[in-house]
């Protein structure tokens, strides 16, 4: 059996098991990870490299930073301020999506989500609304906000490098021509209709640090203030990541260590705040993304789908197919890997047709950001699985309508701003 066939079988197994959830998501991920090693598709270093991926390190660090914010009661305090202004659940959803969307345009969307998850859990505790109704809009807004600028998401820079190879380039806010309308329409959609698709889970206060019944009256003021100061300094470090030359995950680690060293959070509570389910789910699934890339299985899927269109496909149909292909792939691979895979294919197709490659690349980037339908679509989705008590089906139920909305907006705007034959 070829390595491509084995990879595709593991992909099918992962999709089916994620949907049925007969065994925990993290266990499914690890079966795939170990299975790819046993069958010889990947060597063990590559298969397990996901566990030292920069996003996993960022997860661990930000779970501790968020844990300190919650352990000291500061998350609840901030929640009280926000709920003072946003009185209803839908107003809270809109407020959260606006803040997260705006921040994600200029920060890492994963970093933005990581910083704001404990704040939103505090908002849920203070407002009395279920956190499962607020965390999903948060991560969806983080994904949409990544398309507001050139630095919003790694996939944006990958598309830019593909453009530069052929002597062209995108402007800093070019992605926002389509990304901003998607964010605005997405927020309106959730305010009017989308909130009906959000799961309403009973909050389980026994889950680690997220104990909203805790009494914070005995926590010293300095601990509360310092937890917030370190969070804000971590945020500033992430904003100026390029200027200071330190990676996001390392900035997160500095913040986490500062909280432990100063005694704001104990070592025991810091370790308790790390959600191992998330680590196993994300780290294990990265091996599947590596196999799709390394064996050429991902490229094979893309080639087969595009090949079905014939020799002279309509530019509109081609844009739609590339967009939808990226939408589907990004929900099982990272959006970075999806864009990296599809960008060169898109450019060669566009050049073969004598078309403007920016139209195809923009479809790749926007489609690749629509990682709403699975808990493994992007790191932020994975981070809230345990806190929100979500299942695979919960993401599909709320995420597929959002993908439909993003597709409609994109198919209207892409031909206007990025025509195939300008």
mmCIF file of C-alpha atoms in Angstrom:
data_model
loop_
_atom_site.group_PDB
_atom_site.id
_atom_site.type_symbol
_atom_site.label_atom_id
_atom_site.label_comp_id
_atom_site.label_asym_id
_atom_site.label_seq_id
_atom_site.Cartn_x
_atom_site.Cartn_y
_atom_site.Cartn_z
ATOM 1 C CA UNK A 1 0.000 0.000 0.000
ATOM 2 C CA UNK A 2 1.437 3.407 -0.966
ATOM 3 C CA UNK A 3 2.165 6.116 1.593
ATOM 4 C CA UNK A 4 -0.430 8.399 -0.065
ATOM 5 C CA UNK A 5 -3.133 5.709 0.333
ATOM 6 C CA UNK A 6 -2.204 5.110 3.987
ATOM 7 C CA UNK A 7 -2.304 8.881 4.668
ATOM 8 C CA UNK A 8 -5.723 9.225 3.020
ATOM 9 C CA UNK A 9 -7.030 6.252 5.065
ATOM 10 C CA UNK A 10 -5.814 7.887 8.277
ATOM 11 C CA UNK A 11 -7.439 11.165 7.170
ATOM 12 C CA UNK A 12 -10.753 9.339 6.607
ATOM 13 C CA UNK A 13 -10.376 7.554 9.987
ATOM 14 C CA UNK A 14 -9.713 10.882 11.767
ATOM 15 C CA UNK A 15 -12.721 12.589 10.141
ATOM 16 C CA UNK A 16 -15.073 9.699 10.994
ATOM 17 C CA UNK A 17 -13.820 9.333 14.574
ATOM 18 C CA UNK A 18 -13.887 13.088 15.184
ATOM 19 C CA UNK A 19 -17.508 13.148 14.019
ATOM 20 C CA UNK A 20 -18.647 10.068 15.985
ATOM 21 C CA UNK A 21 -16.564 10.865 19.109
ATOM 22 C CA UNK A 22 -16.749 7.244 20.292
ATOM 23 C CA UNK A 23 -13.274 7.781 21.737
ATOM 24 C CA UNK A 24 -11.857 11.114 23.019
ATOM 25 C CA UNK A 25 -10.579 13.559 20.361
ATOM 26 C CA UNK A 26 -7.069 13.554 21.834
ATOM 27 C CA UNK A 27 -6.918 9.742 21.694
ATOM 28 C CA UNK A 28 -7.990 9.767 18.028
ATOM 29 C CA UNK A 29 -5.198 12.257 17.307
ATOM 30 C CA UNK A 30 -2.632 10.069 19.034
ATOM 31 C CA UNK A 31 -3.831 6.923 17.178
ATOM 32 C CA UNK A 32 -3.237 8.783 13.906
ATOM 33 C CA UNK A 33 0.135 10.124 15.087
ATOM 34 C CA UNK A 34 1.425 6.704 16.251
ATOM 35 C CA UNK A 35 -0.198 4.929 13.280
ATOM 36 C CA UNK A 36 1.682 7.102 10.779
ATOM 37 C CA UNK A 37 4.949 6.083 12.472
ATOM 38 C CA UNK A 38 4.110 2.349 12.692
ATOM 39 C CA UNK A 39 3.126 2.246 8.992
ATOM 40 C CA UNK A 40 6.344 4.031 8.005
ATOM 41 C CA UNK A 41 4.680 7.129 6.523
ATOM 42 C CA UNK A 42 6.548 9.432 8.933
ATOM 43 C CA UNK A 43 9.571 8.873 11.132
ATOM 44 C CA UNK A 44 8.995 9.414 14.833
ATOM 45 C CA UNK A 45 10.822 12.745 14.953
ATOM 46 C CA UNK A 46 8.512 14.269 12.324
ATOM 47 C CA UNK A 47 5.352 12.649 13.736
ATOM 48 C CA UNK A 48 5.970 13.904 17.275
ATOM 49 C CA UNK A 49 7.455 17.266 16.259
ATOM 50 C CA UNK A 50 3.941 18.712 16.674
ATOM 51 C CA UNK A 51 4.435 18.563 20.429
ATOM 52 C CA UNK A 52 7.264 21.080 20.233
ATOM 53 C CA UNK A 53 5.451 23.181 17.632
ATOM 54 C CA UNK A 54 5.523 26.892 18.497
ATOM 55 C CA UNK A 55 1.713 26.924 18.822
ATOM 56 C CA UNK A 56 1.776 24.117 21.417
ATOM 57 C CA UNK A 57 4.429 26.000 23.422
ATOM 58 C CA UNK A 58 2.258 29.123 23.138
ATOM 59 C CA UNK A 59 -0.763 27.082 24.349
ATOM 60 C CA UNK A 60 1.090 25.908 27.463
ATOM 61 C CA UNK A 61 2.385 29.402 28.268
ATOM 62 C CA UNK A 62 -0.945 31.142 27.711
ATOM 63 C CA UNK A 63 -2.879 28.532 29.698
ATOM 64 C CA UNK A 64 -0.669 29.575 32.644
ATOM 65 C CA UNK A 65 -1.056 33.320 31.950
ATOM 66 C CA UNK A 66 -4.825 32.833 31.627
ATOM 67 C CA UNK A 67 -4.827 30.600 34.701
ATOM 68 C CA UNK A 68 -3.250 33.355 36.791
ATOM 69 C CA UNK A 69 -5.844 35.840 35.580
ATOM 70 C CA UNK A 70 -8.557 33.446 36.661
ATOM 71 C CA UNK A 71 -6.938 32.188 39.889
ATOM 72 C CA UNK A 72 -6.599 35.752 41.211
ATOM 73 C CA UNK A 73 -10.174 36.694 40.255
ATOM 74 C CA UNK A 74 -9.015 39.365 37.791
ATOM 75 C CA UNK A 75 -10.825 37.646 34.882
ATOM 76 C CA UNK A 76 -14.075 37.953 36.827
ATOM 77 C CA UNK A 77 -13.361 41.615 37.598
ATOM 78 C CA UNK A 78 -12.802 42.414 33.909
ATOM 79 C CA UNK A 79 -15.924 40.390 33.127
ATOM 80 C CA UNK A 80 -17.889 42.608 35.507
ATOM 81 C CA UNK A 81 -16.745 45.770 33.668
ATOM 82 C CA UNK A 82 -17.729 44.372 30.245
ATOM 83 C CA UNK A 83 -21.095 43.034 31.428
ATOM 84 C CA UNK A 84 -21.857 46.463 32.887
ATOM 85 C CA UNK A 85 -21.986 47.846 29.322
ATOM 86 C CA UNK A 86 -23.204 44.805 27.361
ATOM 87 C CA UNK A 87 -26.466 43.782 28.999
ATOM 88 C CA UNK A 88 -27.731 40.958 26.771
ATOM 89 C CA UNK A 89 -26.096 37.780 25.467
ATOM 90 C CA UNK A 90 -26.186 39.040 21.883
ATOM 91 C CA UNK A 91 -24.611 42.368 22.877
ATOM 92 C CA UNK A 92 -21.830 40.386 24.595
ATOM 93 C CA UNK A 93 -21.291 38.250 21.483
ATOM 94 C CA UNK A 94 -21.037 41.379 19.304
ATOM 95 C CA UNK A 95 -18.678 43.146 21.760
ATOM 96 C CA UNK A 96 -16.393 40.100 22.007
ATOM 97 C CA UNK A 97 -16.298 39.597 18.221
ATOM 98 C CA UNK A 98 -15.523 43.274 17.527
ATOM 99 C CA UNK A 99 -12.653 43.373 20.058
ATOM 100 C CA UNK A 100 -11.150 40.023 18.998
ATOM 101 C CA UNK A 101 -11.588 40.708 15.259
ATOM 102 C CA UNK A 102 -9.846 44.091 15.509
ATOM 103 C CA UNK A 103 -6.946 42.726 17.583
ATOM 104 C CA UNK A 104 -6.457 39.701 15.300
ATOM 105 C CA UNK A 105 -5.884 41.975 12.330
ATOM 106 C CA UNK A 106 -2.542 43.083 13.770
ATOM 107 C CA UNK A 107 -1.675 40.354 16.289
ATOM 108 C CA UNK A 108 -1.411 36.617 15.878
ATOM 109 C CA UNK A 109 -5.013 35.365 15.873
ATOM 110 C CA UNK A 110 -3.874 32.459 18.075
ATOM 111 C CA UNK A 111 -2.189 34.855 20.500
ATOM 112 C CA UNK A 112 -5.254 37.118 20.590
ATOM 113 C CA UNK A 113 -7.545 34.192 21.363
ATOM 114 C CA UNK A 114 -5.142 32.833 23.983
ATOM 115 C CA UNK A 115 -5.063 36.167 25.812
ATOM 116 C CA UNK A 116 -8.824 36.755 25.727
ATOM 117 C CA UNK A 117 -10.146 33.235 26.490
ATOM 118 C CA UNK A 118 -9.798 33.639 30.305
ATOM 119 C CA UNK A 119 -11.304 37.140 30.066
ATOM 120 C CA UNK A 120 -14.334 35.797 28.186
ATOM 121 C CA UNK A 121 -14.724 32.945 30.704
ATOM 122 C CA UNK A 122 -14.734 35.650 33.396
ATOM 123 C CA UNK A 123 -17.387 37.562 31.418
ATOM 124 C CA UNK A 124 -19.503 34.392 31.209
ATOM 125 C CA UNK A 125 -19.178 33.791 34.964
ATOM 126 C CA UNK A 126 -20.149 37.380 35.775
ATOM 127 C CA UNK A 127 -23.013 37.641 33.276
ATOM 128 C CA UNK A 128 -24.555 34.244 34.017
ATOM 129 C CA UNK A 129 -24.493 33.240 30.340
ATOM 130 C CA UNK A 130 -22.960 29.933 29.315
ATOM 131 C CA UNK A 131 -19.310 30.238 28.305
ATOM 132 C CA UNK A 132 -20.015 27.813 25.429
ATOM 133 C CA UNK A 133 -22.154 30.563 23.854
ATOM 134 C CA UNK A 134 -19.313 33.110 23.998
ATOM 135 C CA UNK A 135 -16.076 31.192 23.332
ATOM 136 C CA UNK A 136 -17.011 29.972 19.841
ATOM 137 C CA UNK A 137 -17.769 33.500 18.513
ATOM 138 C CA UNK A 138 -14.407 34.541 20.019
ATOM 139 C CA UNK A 139 -12.381 32.003 18.011
ATOM 140 C CA UNK A 140 -14.421 32.584 14.821
ATOM 141 C CA UNK A 141 -13.757 36.332 15.080
ATOM 142 C CA UNK A 142 -10.042 35.615 15.592
ATOM 143 C CA UNK A 143 -10.001 33.672 12.299
ATOM 144 C CA UNK A 144 -11.907 36.380 10.402
ATOM 145 C CA UNK A 145 -9.803 39.184 11.886
ATOM 146 C CA UNK A 146 -6.645 37.559 10.518
ATOM 147 C CA UNK A 147 -7.662 38.803 7.070
ATOM 148 C CA UNK A 148 -7.583 42.506 7.956
ATOM 149 C CA UNK A 149 -3.888 43.020 7.196
ATOM 150 C CA UNK A 150 -0.790 41.452 5.692
ATOM 151 C CA UNK A 151 0.465 40.440 9.164
ATOM 152 C CA UNK A 152 -2.874 39.090 10.477
ATOM 153 C CA UNK A 153 -2.154 35.424 9.715
ATOM 154 C CA UNK A 154 0.872 33.408 8.491
ATOM 155 C CA UNK A 155 -1.025 32.328 5.333
ATOM 156 C CA UNK A 156 -1.191 35.979 4.252
ATOM 157 C CA UNK A 157 2.597 36.204 4.165
ATOM 158 C CA UNK A 158 2.864 32.882 2.276
ATOM 159 C CA UNK A 159 0.579 34.242 -0.458
ATOM 160 C CA UNK A 160 2.656 37.426 -0.519
ATOM 161 C CA UNK A 161 5.856 35.447 -1.084
ATOM 162 C CA UNK A 162 4.148 33.587 -3.973
ATOM 163 C CA UNK A 163 3.239 36.964 -5.477
ATOM 164 C CA UNK A 164 6.780 38.307 -5.063
ATOM 165 C CA UNK A 165 8.194 35.321 -7.002
ATOM 166 C CA UNK A 166 6.310 36.558 -10.080
ATOM 167 C CA UNK A 167 7.169 40.215 -9.514
ATOM 168 C CA UNK A 168 3.919 41.346 -7.881
ATOM 169 C CA UNK A 169 2.822 42.080 -4.304
ATOM 170 C CA UNK A 170 -0.221 42.714 -2.108
ATOM 171 C CA UNK A 171 -0.574 45.985 -0.180
ATOM 172 C CA UNK A 172 -0.684 45.972 3.644
ATOM 173 C CA UNK A 173 -4.493 46.274 3.754
ATOM 174 C CA UNK A 174 -5.341 44.477 0.471
ATOM 175 C CA UNK A 175 -6.732 41.461 2.324
ATOM 176 C CA UNK A 176 -9.114 43.767 4.202
ATOM 177 C CA UNK A 177 -11.031 44.512 0.976
ATOM 178 C CA UNK A 178 -12.628 41.084 1.404
ATOM 179 C CA UNK A 179 -11.657 40.304 5.017
ATOM 180 C CA UNK A 180 -13.289 43.359 6.633
ATOM 181 C CA UNK A 181 -16.712 42.822 4.943
ATOM 182 C CA UNK A 182 -16.580 39.133 6.009
ATOM 183 C CA UNK A 183 -15.871 40.175 9.622
ATOM 184 C CA UNK A 184 -18.674 42.781 9.596
ATOM 185 C CA UNK A 185 -21.210 40.428 7.958
ATOM 186 C CA UNK A 186 -20.065 37.607 10.280
ATOM 187 C CA UNK A 187 -20.715 39.746 13.385
ATOM 188 C CA UNK A 188 -24.126 40.820 12.039
ATOM 189 C CA UNK A 189 -24.909 37.173 11.191
ATOM 190 C CA UNK A 190 -24.158 36.023 14.749
ATOM 191 C CA UNK A 191 -26.121 38.931 16.243
ATOM 192 C CA UNK A 192 -29.232 38.143 14.165
ATOM 193 C CA UNK A 193 -29.192 34.405 13.353
ATOM 194 C CA UNK A 194 -25.876 32.690 14.160
ATOM 195 C CA UNK A 195 -26.402 32.752 17.938
ATOM 196 C CA UNK A 196 -29.155 30.137 17.409
ATOM 197 C CA UNK A 197 -26.514 27.653 16.186
ATOM 198 C CA UNK A 198 -24.248 28.109 19.228
ATOM 199 C CA UNK A 199 -24.194 25.187 21.683
ATOM 200 C CA UNK A 200 -25.612 25.777 25.153
ATOM 201 C CA UNK A 201 -23.555 23.592 27.475
ATOM 202 C CA UNK A 202 -23.809 23.384 31.242
ATOM 203 C CA UNK A 203 -20.592 24.908 32.604
ATOM 204 C CA UNK A 204 -18.607 22.325 34.546
ATOM 205 C CA UNK A 205 -16.900 24.174 37.368
ATOM 206 C CA UNK A 206 -14.720 21.146 38.200
ATOM 207 C CA UNK A 207 -12.616 21.582 35.041
ATOM 208 C CA UNK A 208 -9.200 22.731 36.320
ATOM 209 C CA UNK A 209 -8.726 26.462 36.704
ATOM 210 C CA UNK A 210 -12.104 27.415 35.288
ATOM 211 C CA UNK A 211 -13.876 27.314 38.638
ATOM 212 C CA UNK A 212 -16.296 30.212 38.690
ATOM 213 C CA UNK A 213 -17.684 29.414 42.156
ATOM 214 C CA UNK A 214 -14.381 30.320 43.812
ATOM 215 C CA UNK A 215 -14.207 33.002 46.476
ATOM 216 C CA UNK A 216 -11.578 35.595 45.484
ATOM 217 C CA UNK A 217 -12.007 37.909 48.512
ATOM 218 C CA UNK A 218 -8.840 36.584 50.195
ATOM 219 C CA UNK A 219 -6.617 37.090 47.136
ATOM 220 C CA UNK A 220 -4.145 39.981 47.746
ATOM 221 C CA UNK A 221 -4.734 43.033 45.548
ATOM 222 C CA UNK A 222 -1.130 42.994 44.338
ATOM 223 C CA UNK A 223 -1.605 39.514 42.871
ATOM 224 C CA UNK A 224 -4.702 40.616 40.956
ATOM 225 C CA UNK A 225 -2.979 43.744 39.643
ATOM 226 C CA UNK A 226 0.248 41.938 38.754
ATOM 227 C CA UNK A 227 -1.629 39.202 36.857
ATOM 228 C CA UNK A 228 -3.219 41.930 34.705
ATOM 229 C CA UNK A 229 0.050 43.879 34.275
ATOM 230 C CA UNK A 230 1.922 40.751 33.126
ATOM 231 C CA UNK A 231 -0.936 39.893 30.740
ATOM 232 C CA UNK A 232 -0.784 43.392 29.215
ATOM 233 C CA UNK A 233 3.024 43.281 28.955
ATOM 234 C CA UNK A 234 2.722 39.869 27.245
ATOM 235 C CA UNK A 235 0.197 41.399 24.845
ATOM 236 C CA UNK A 236 2.540 44.330 24.116
ATOM 237 C CA UNK A 237 5.388 41.895 23.515
ATOM 238 C CA UNK A 238 3.229 40.064 20.973
ATOM 239 C CA UNK A 239 2.258 43.299 19.230
ATOM 240 C CA UNK A 240 5.941 44.272 18.849
ATOM 241 C CA UNK A 241 7.145 40.710 18.161
ATOM 242 C CA UNK A 242 9.117 41.698 15.055
ATOM 243 C CA UNK A 243 10.689 44.783 16.601
ATOM 244 C CA UNK A 244 11.988 42.960 19.677
ATOM 245 C CA UNK A 245 12.896 39.845 17.683
ATOM 246 C CA UNK A 246 11.364 37.338 20.109
ATOM 247 C CA UNK A 247 8.858 34.712 18.937
ATOM 248 C CA UNK A 248 5.280 34.730 20.257
ATOM 249 C CA UNK A 249 5.705 31.410 22.074
ATOM 250 C CA UNK A 250 8.814 32.688 23.883
ATOM 251 C CA UNK A 251 7.030 35.925 24.880
ATOM 252 C CA UNK A 252 4.231 33.764 26.301
ATOM 253 C CA UNK A 253 6.793 31.677 28.231
ATOM 254 C CA UNK A 254 8.366 34.836 29.711
ATOM 255 C CA UNK A 255 4.918 35.940 30.922
ATOM 256 C CA UNK A 256 4.152 32.502 32.397
ATOM 257 C CA UNK A 257 7.518 32.288 34.178
ATOM 258 C CA UNK A 258 7.156 35.835 35.553
ATOM 259 C CA UNK A 259 3.803 34.866 37.120
ATOM 260 C CA UNK A 260 5.279 31.755 38.783
ATOM 261 C CA UNK A 261 8.509 33.447 39.967
ATOM 262 C CA UNK A 262 6.593 36.397 41.515
ATOM 263 C CA UNK A 263 4.205 34.009 43.273
ATOM 264 C CA UNK A 264 1.069 35.287 41.513
ATOM 265 C CA UNK A 265 0.291 31.659 40.633
ATOM 266 C CA UNK A 266 1.839 28.630 42.331
ATOM 267 C CA UNK A 267 3.720 25.985 40.364
ATOM 268 C CA UNK A 268 0.973 23.470 41.227
ATOM 269 C CA UNK A 269 -1.829 25.746 39.949
ATOM 270 C CA UNK A 270 0.235 26.618 36.871
ATOM 271 C CA UNK A 271 0.544 22.922 35.997
ATOM 272 C CA UNK A 272 -3.176 22.369 36.681
ATOM 273 C CA UNK A 273 -4.046 25.199 34.308
ATOM 274 C CA UNK A 274 -2.389 23.422 31.333
ATOM 275 C CA UNK A 275 -5.075 21.561 29.391
ATOM 276 C CA UNK A 276 -3.417 18.315 28.259
ATOM 277 C CA UNK A 277 -6.462 17.316 26.167
ATOM 278 C CA UNK A 278 -5.789 20.328 23.948
ATOM 279 C CA UNK A 279 -2.067 19.544 23.717
ATOM 280 C CA UNK A 280 -2.666 15.917 22.650
ATOM 281 C CA UNK A 281 -5.407 16.896 20.190
ATOM 282 C CA UNK A 282 -3.360 19.599 18.487
ATOM 283 C CA UNK A 283 0.089 18.009 18.696
ATOM 284 C CA UNK A 284 -1.180 14.654 17.436
ATOM 285 C CA UNK A 285 -3.165 16.137 14.559
ATOM 286 C CA UNK A 286 -0.138 18.059 13.268
ATOM 287 C CA UNK A 287 1.355 14.688 12.271
ATOM 288 C CA UNK A 288 -1.565 14.195 9.854
ATOM 289 C CA UNK A 289 -0.969 17.645 8.355
ATOM 290 C CA UNK A 290 2.737 16.733 7.958
ATOM 291 C CA UNK A 291 1.812 13.443 6.233
ATOM 292 C CA UNK A 292 -0.611 15.172 3.838
ATOM 293 C CA UNK A 293 2.188 17.553 2.883
ATOM 294 C CA UNK A 294 5.137 15.120 2.845
ATOM 295 C CA UNK A 295 3.467 12.298 0.875
ATOM 296 C CA UNK A 296 1.798 14.615 -1.628
ATOM 297 C CA UNK A 297 -1.676 13.385 -0.571
ATOM 298 C CA UNK A 298 -2.878 16.959 -0.063
ATOM 299 C CA UNK A 299 -1.581 18.004 -3.477
ATOM 300 C CA UNK A 300 -3.201 14.930 -5.044
ATOM 301 C CA UNK A 301 -6.608 15.891 -3.616
ATOM 302 C CA UNK A 302 -6.205 19.458 -4.911
ATOM 303 C CA UNK A 303 -5.056 18.328 -8.385
ATOM 304 C CA UNK A 304 -7.911 15.814 -8.734
ATOM 305 C CA UNK A 305 -10.574 18.352 -7.789
ATOM 306 C CA UNK A 306 -9.201 21.084 -10.074
ATOM 307 C CA UNK A 307 -8.598 18.545 -12.856
ATOM 308 C CA UNK A 308 -12.324 17.721 -12.863
ATOM 309 C CA UNK A 309 -13.006 21.244 -14.167
ATOM 310 C CA UNK A 310 -11.497 20.494 -17.580
ATOM 311 C CA UNK A 311 -8.943 22.396 -19.651
ATOM 312 C CA UNK A 312 -10.722 25.758 -19.890
ATOM 313 C CA UNK A 313 -12.737 26.305 -16.724
ATOM 314 C CA UNK A 314 -14.765 29.472 -16.137
ATOM 315 C CA UNK A 315 -12.757 31.929 -13.999
ATOM 316 C CA UNK A 316 -15.694 32.251 -11.592
ATOM 317 C CA UNK A 317 -16.089 28.500 -11.211
ATOM 318 C CA UNK A 318 -12.319 28.096 -10.753
ATOM 319 C CA UNK A 319 -12.269 30.806 -8.050
ATOM 320 C CA UNK A 320 -15.207 29.118 -6.303
ATOM 321 C CA UNK A 321 -13.631 25.644 -6.478
ATOM 322 C CA UNK A 322 -10.243 26.856 -5.183
ATOM 323 C CA UNK A 323 -12.013 28.778 -2.405
ATOM 324 C CA UNK A 324 -14.100 25.739 -1.362
ATOM 325 C CA UNK A 325 -11.115 23.375 -1.619
ATOM 326 C CA UNK A 326 -9.154 25.644 0.727
ATOM 327 C CA UNK A 327 -12.203 25.861 3.039
ATOM 328 C CA UNK A 328 -12.389 22.073 3.312
ATOM 329 C CA UNK A 329 -8.641 21.471 3.629
ATOM 330 C CA UNK A 330 -8.091 24.181 6.241
ATOM 331 C CA UNK A 331 -10.520 22.449 8.590
ATOM 332 C CA UNK A 332 -8.207 19.407 8.717
ATOM 333 C CA UNK A 333 -4.827 21.049 8.084
ATOM 334 C CA UNK A 334 -3.507 24.361 9.395
ATOM 335 C CA UNK A 335 -4.441 27.389 7.298
ATOM 336 C CA UNK A 336 -0.711 27.990 6.865
ATOM 337 C CA UNK A 337 -0.202 24.500 5.391
ATOM 338 C CA UNK A 338 -3.333 24.867 3.234
ATOM 339 C CA UNK A 339 -2.170 28.178 1.754
ATOM 340 C CA UNK A 340 1.376 26.862 1.289
ATOM 341 C CA UNK A 341 -0.018 23.868 -0.613
ATOM 342 C CA UNK A 342 -2.595 25.692 -2.727
ATOM 343 C CA UNK A 343 -0.761 28.954 -3.529
ATOM 344 C CA UNK A 344 1.732 27.494 -6.070
ATOM 345 C CA UNK A 345 -1.040 25.362 -7.652
ATOM 346 C CA UNK A 346 -3.247 28.452 -7.954
ATOM 347 C CA UNK A 347 -0.488 30.603 -9.455
ATOM 348 C CA UNK A 348 0.378 27.994 -12.109
ATOM 349 C CA UNK A 349 -3.306 27.603 -13.070
ATOM 350 C CA UNK A 350 -3.789 31.377 -13.311
ATOM 351 C CA UNK A 351 -0.639 31.837 -15.400
ATOM 352 C CA UNK A 352 -1.691 28.978 -17.676
ATOM 353 C CA UNK A 353 -4.996 30.782 -18.316
ATOM 354 C CA UNK A 354 -3.318 34.168 -18.719
ATOM 355 C CA UNK A 355 -5.241 35.380 -15.648
ATOM 356 C CA UNK A 356 -4.254 37.645 -12.753
ATOM 357 C CA UNK A 357 -2.806 35.317 -10.056
ATOM 358 C CA UNK A 358 -3.823 37.729 -7.271
ATOM 359 C CA UNK A 359 -7.456 36.621 -7.761
ATOM 360 C CA UNK A 360 -6.563 32.961 -7.155
ATOM 361 C CA UNK A 361 -4.183 33.722 -4.275
ATOM 362 C CA UNK A 362 -6.764 35.879 -2.537
ATOM 363 C CA UNK A 363 -9.295 33.014 -2.866
ATOM 364 C CA UNK A 364 -6.656 30.682 -1.317
ATOM 365 C CA UNK A 365 -6.018 32.985 1.650
ATOM 366 C CA UNK A 366 -9.654 33.858 2.412
ATOM 367 C CA UNK A 367 -10.795 30.249 1.898
ATOM 368 C CA UNK A 368 -7.909 29.017 4.020
ATOM 369 C CA UNK A 369 -9.046 31.227 6.919
ATOM 370 C CA UNK A 370 -12.541 29.648 7.056
ATOM 371 C CA UNK A 371 -11.473 27.099 9.681
ATOM 372 C CA UNK A 372 -14.785 27.194 11.530
ATOM 373 C CA UNK A 373 -16.181 23.667 11.157
ATOM 374 C CA UNK A 374 -13.794 21.512 13.237
ATOM 375 C CA UNK A 375 -11.973 21.789 16.574
ATOM 376 C CA UNK A 376 -8.650 21.225 14.778
ATOM 377 C CA UNK A 377 -9.156 23.830 12.033
ATOM 378 C CA UNK A 378 -6.947 26.342 13.795
ATOM 379 C CA UNK A 379 -5.115 26.477 17.132
ATOM 380 C CA UNK A 380 -7.672 28.844 18.733
ATOM 381 C CA UNK A 381 -10.496 26.358 18.014
ATOM 382 C CA UNK A 382 -8.558 23.641 19.821
ATOM 383 C CA UNK A 383 -7.835 25.875 22.832
ATOM 384 C CA UNK A 384 -11.523 26.253 23.754
ATOM 385 C CA UNK A 385 -12.640 22.612 23.280
ATOM 386 C CA UNK A 386 -12.382 21.731 26.969
ATOM 387 C CA UNK A 387 -13.397 25.125 28.393
ATOM 388 C CA UNK A 388 -16.501 25.238 26.182
ATOM 389 C CA UNK A 389 -17.305 21.539 26.567
ATOM 390 C CA UNK A 390 -17.586 21.336 22.767
ATOM 391 C CA UNK A 391 -17.950 18.285 20.551
ATOM 392 C CA UNK A 392 -16.904 17.966 16.918
ATOM 393 C CA UNK A 393 -20.557 18.366 15.897
ATOM 394 C CA UNK A 394 -20.849 21.664 17.798
ATOM 395 C CA UNK A 395 -18.196 23.200 15.548
ATOM 396 C CA UNK A 396 -19.878 21.840 12.416
ATOM 397 C CA UNK A 397 -23.308 23.127 13.478
ATOM 398 C CA UNK A 398 -22.105 26.689 14.159
ATOM 399 C CA UNK A 399 -19.174 26.743 11.717
ATOM 400 C CA UNK A 400 -20.751 25.504 8.460
ATOM 401 C CA UNK A 401 -23.325 28.367 8.352
ATOM 402 C CA UNK A 402 -20.415 30.780 8.954
ATOM 403 C CA UNK A 403 -18.500 29.201 6.040
ATOM 404 C CA UNK A 404 -21.594 29.690 3.834
ATOM 405 C CA UNK A 405 -21.756 33.378 4.851
ATOM 406 C CA UNK A 406 -18.016 33.873 4.173
ATOM 407 C CA UNK A 407 -18.341 32.101 0.800
ATOM 408 C CA UNK A 408 -21.258 34.292 -0.343
ATOM 409 C CA UNK A 409 -19.452 37.513 0.654
ATOM 410 C CA UNK A 410 -16.214 36.322 -0.995
ATOM 411 C CA UNK A 411 -17.854 35.240 -4.254
ATOM 412 C CA UNK A 412 -19.466 38.678 -4.555
ATOM 413 C CA UNK A 413 -16.356 40.713 -3.680
ATOM 414 C CA UNK A 414 -13.457 38.677 -5.124
ATOM 415 C CA UNK A 415 -14.466 39.220 -8.800
ATOM 416 C CA UNK A 416 -15.008 42.942 -8.093
ATOM 417 C CA UNK A 417 -11.715 43.693 -6.312
ATOM 418 C CA UNK A 418 -9.618 40.947 -7.943
ATOM 419 C CA UNK A 419 -10.961 40.238 -11.437
ATOM 420 C CA UNK A 420 -9.379 37.314 -13.320
ATOM 421 C CA UNK A 421 -8.797 39.390 -16.442
ATOM 422 C CA UNK A 422 -8.395 43.027 -15.301
#
